[in-house]
Structure formats: structure tokens, C-alpha cells
Amino acid sequence: MPLHKIEQYNQGGWGIWHIEETEEELAFDAFEQAPLELVSTTKRLEWLTARVLIRHLIEQNNFAYNGLIKDKFGKPFLRDLSLQISLTHSFPFVAAQWHKMLPVGIDLEQPKEKLLKVGPRVLSAEEWKDANSDQTKLCIYWCAKEALYKNYG
């Protein structure tokens, strides 16, 4: 189990997983099968790993995992549990966060040139100027905004 990091805090926690397993290995622990419409092996691995990770996190805290469902906006929820969760992936990493009552949002992304193209559309003029084409700074701004969007969205 290549858990990269797990942090627990009062009534919640988060974890990051580095994907090293095969699809078959992950499917055994995922509780669910990856949807057939996920043609890409990478997408199936991310999908399965997100479920294995959130399952691990909540079972570690004595909650029963019964799978995930999504609302009409695509936001994931735990079946039969009122815990709040957030999932994210950027191959080969997957992250998950949960809290007993409060909304949560987590995002991870790897610095890449694509952020230089979308940055002006999603960052304020001040943020764009501060980032100054630095892909790492752009990535930090991007992830912070995505996490807030997931938290409040």
C-alpha cells in the first residue's frame, strides 16, 4: 500500500497515495469496479485509487465504507454515511480528505505548462502578476482555488 502521507486531525483527516499498483490489485480493495466508460488506464487507476484511499481513511477511523455516490453536479459522497469528503488526482498521485461534519476541499496538481495558458482566466491580475510565469506558484494558486471551490461548491 503506497500511502505517501496520512494526517489525522480532530474529526477528520487526509491522505496522499502514490499509485504503483495494477488495476487488478486496486480493484480488489476498491469495493467497486471502475466504470466501463473510463477508457484510459490512467483514469481507471485514479478512479480506483481514490476509492481505496477514502475507504482506508474512513475505516481507519471506525466508519464502514459502502461505496461512493455522486450528486447531480458530480460531487462525491459516501453511501450511507454523512461524512464530508473531497477527492483529487493528478497521476500518479491521488488525495482524499474527510471530516465528520464540516465541508472539505482538497486539490493537487503538478506544475506544468498548461497552467500558463489557463492562469490568466482563473487568477486575479494580482495573482497572475505575483506568479510571474512561475509554474510552481501558478500551481499553488490553482490548487488553493480548486480546494476552496470544492469546499464551498
Short mmCIF file of C-alpha atoms in Angstrom, two decimals:
data_model
loop_
_atom_site.label_atom_id
_atom_site.label_comp_id
_atom_site.label_asym_id
_atom_site.label_seq_id
_atom_site.Cartn_x
_atom_site.Cartn_y
_atom_site.Cartn_z
CA MET A 1 0.00 0.00 0.00
CA PRO A 2 1.93 3.06 -1.19
CA LEU A 3 0.41 5.66 1.08
CA HIS A 4 2.58 8.71 0.63
CA LYS A 5 1.20 10.57 3.66
CA ILE A 6 -1.71 10.46 6.11
CA GLU A 7 -2.66 13.22 8.53
CA GLN A 8 -5.39 12.92 11.15
CA TYR A 9 -6.95 15.89 12.89
CA ASN A 10 -9.94 16.49 15.13
CA GLN A 11 -12.88 14.68 13.46
CA GLY A 12 -11.17 14.40 10.09
CA GLY A 13 -8.09 13.68 8.07
CA TRP A 14 -6.48 13.46 4.66
CA GLY A 15 -4.09 11.28 2.74
CA ILE A 16 -2.00 11.15 -0.42
CA TRP A 17 -1.41 7.92 -2.34
CA HIS A 18 1.30 7.32 -4.92
CA ILE A 19 -0.11 4.89 -7.49
CA GLU A 20 2.17 1.91 -8.03
CA GLU A 21 -0.40 -0.90 -8.18
CA THR A 22 -2.02 -2.53 -11.16
CA GLU A 23 -5.69 -2.07 -11.91
CA GLU A 24 -6.34 -5.62 -10.74
CA GLU A 25 -4.64 -5.05 -7.38
CA LEU A 26 -6.63 -1.86 -6.77
CA ALA A 27 -9.94 -3.36 -7.90
CA PHE A 28 -9.64 -5.98 -5.17
CA ASP A 29 -9.73 -3.25 -2.46
CA ALA A 30 -11.88 -0.62 -4.17
CA PHE A 31 -15.25 -2.22 -3.31
CA GLU A 32 -16.45 -1.12 -6.77
CA GLN A 33 -15.49 -1.68 -10.38
CA ALA A 34 -14.25 1.21 -12.49
CA PRO A 35 -16.92 2.37 -14.96
CA LEU A 36 -16.56 0.96 -18.46
CA GLU A 37 -16.69 4.46 -19.96
CA LEU A 38 -13.28 5.17 -18.40
CA VAL A 39 -11.29 4.07 -21.42
CA SER A 40 -7.91 5.37 -20.22
CA THR A 41 -5.95 3.05 -17.94
CA THR A 42 -4.66 6.11 -16.08
CA LYS A 43 -8.20 7.34 -15.38
CA ARG A 44 -9.27 3.89 -14.16
CA LEU A 45 -6.25 3.73 -11.84
CA GLU A 46 -7.05 7.19 -10.44
CA TRP A 47 -10.73 6.26 -10.00
CA LEU A 48 -9.92 3.02 -8.18
CA THR A 49 -7.17 4.54 -6.05
CA ALA A 50 -9.44 7.37 -4.87
CA ARG A 51 -11.90 4.79 -3.58
CA VAL A 52 -9.23 2.63 -1.95
CA LEU A 53 -7.74 5.70 -0.25
CA ILE A 54 -11.00 7.15 1.10
CA ARG A 55 -12.02 3.66 2.23
CA HIS A 56 -8.72 3.29 4.09
CA LEU A 57 -9.06 6.71 5.72
CA ILE A 58 -12.59 6.25 7.00
CA GLU A 59 -12.19 2.60 8.05
CA GLN A 60 -9.08 3.65 9.98
CA ASN A 61 -11.49 5.86 11.95
CA ASN A 62 -14.03 3.09 12.58
CA PHE A 63 -16.57 4.02 9.90
CA ALA A 64 -17.96 1.42 7.48
CA TYR A 65 -17.28 2.04 3.80
CA ASN A 66 -20.19 1.17 1.50
CA GLY A 67 -19.02 2.86 -1.67
CA LEU A 68 -19.36 6.30 -3.19
CA ILE A 69 -22.21 8.04 -4.96
CA LYS A 70 -22.24 11.37 -6.79
CA ASP A 71 -24.78 14.15 -6.72
CA LYS A 72 -26.20 15.78 -9.87
CA PHE A 73 -23.13 18.05 -10.01
CA GLY A 74 -20.68 15.15 -9.81
CA LYS A 75 -19.63 15.79 -6.21
CA PRO A 76 -18.78 12.52 -4.43
CA PHE A 77 -20.47 11.40 -1.21
CA LEU A 78 -20.09 8.30 0.90
CA ARG A 79 -23.02 5.92 0.58
CA ASP A 80 -24.85 5.52 3.91
CA LEU A 81 -22.58 7.98 5.79
CA SER A 82 -22.94 11.69 6.43
CA LEU A 83 -19.19 12.35 6.45
CA GLN A 84 -17.94 15.11 4.17
CA ILE A 85 -15.31 14.10 1.59
CA SER A 86 -13.21 15.53 -1.21
CA LEU A 87 -11.13 13.63 -3.78
CA THR A 88 -8.49 14.73 -6.27
CA HIS A 89 -5.97 13.13 -8.59
CA SER A 90 -3.05 14.06 -10.79
CA PHE A 91 -1.37 10.87 -11.95
CA PRO A 92 0.48 9.24 -10.30
CA PHE A 93 -0.95 10.83 -7.14
CA VAL A 94 -4.40 10.70 -5.57
CA ALA A 95 -5.51 12.60 -2.47
CA ALA A 96 -8.60 12.35 -0.29
CA GLN A 97 -9.92 14.34 2.64
CA TRP A 98 -12.77 13.71 5.06
CA HIS A 99 -14.42 15.38 8.01
CA LYS A 100 -17.17 14.23 10.32
CA MET A 101 -19.29 17.40 9.90
CA LEU A 102 -17.58 20.25 8.03
CA PRO A 103 -17.33 20.60 4.25
CA VAL A 104 -13.84 19.88 2.91
CA GLY A 105 -11.93 20.55 -0.28
CA ILE A 106 -8.61 19.15 -1.43
CA ASP A 107 -6.75 19.50 -4.69
CA LEU A 108 -3.39 18.51 -6.05
CA GLU A 109 -1.81 19.27 -9.37
CA GLN A 110 1.66 19.00 -10.75
CA PRO A 111 3.30 22.14 -12.12
CA LYS A 112 3.02 22.11 -15.90
CA GLU A 113 2.99 24.46 -18.84
CA LYS A 114 -0.80 24.16 -19.26
CA LEU A 115 -1.18 26.41 -16.21
CA LEU A 116 0.47 29.25 -18.14
CA LYS A 117 -2.42 29.11 -20.63
CA VAL A 118 -5.32 28.88 -18.18
CA GLY A 119 -3.78 31.07 -15.49
CA PRO A 120 -4.97 34.41 -16.89
CA ARG A 121 -8.56 33.11 -16.96
CA VAL A 122 -8.67 31.80 -13.40
CA LEU A 123 -6.30 34.04 -11.47
CA SER A 124 -6.81 37.65 -10.49
CA ALA A 125 -4.49 40.20 -12.09
CA GLU A 126 -2.61 40.45 -8.79
CA GLU A 127 -2.18 36.66 -8.52
CA TRP A 128 -1.07 36.40 -12.15
CA LYS A 129 1.48 39.17 -11.64
CA ASP A 130 2.77 37.57 -8.42
CA ALA A 131 3.16 34.17 -10.10
CA ASN A 132 5.24 35.79 -12.85
CA SER A 133 5.07 32.66 -15.07
CA ASP A 134 6.47 30.50 -12.25
CA GLN A 135 4.73 27.16 -12.77
CA THR A 136 5.08 26.20 -9.10
CA LYS A 137 3.41 29.42 -7.92
CA LEU A 138 0.70 29.04 -10.58
CA CYS A 139 0.11 25.52 -9.33
CA ILE A 140 -0.21 26.70 -5.72
CA TYR A 141 -2.77 29.34 -6.69
CA TRP A 142 -4.66 26.84 -8.87
CA CYS A 143 -4.83 24.19 -6.14
CA ALA A 144 -5.87 26.69 -3.48
CA LYS A 145 -8.73 27.93 -5.66
CA GLU A 146 -9.82 24.41 -6.60
CA ALA A 147 -9.81 23.31 -2.96
CA LEU A 148 -11.92 26.32 -1.97
CA TYR A 149 -14.29 25.69 -4.86
CA LYS A 150 -14.73 22.08 -3.74
CA ASN A 151 -15.15 23.16 -0.12
CA TYR A 152 -17.84 25.72 -0.87
CA GLY A 153 -19.16 24.30 -4.15
#
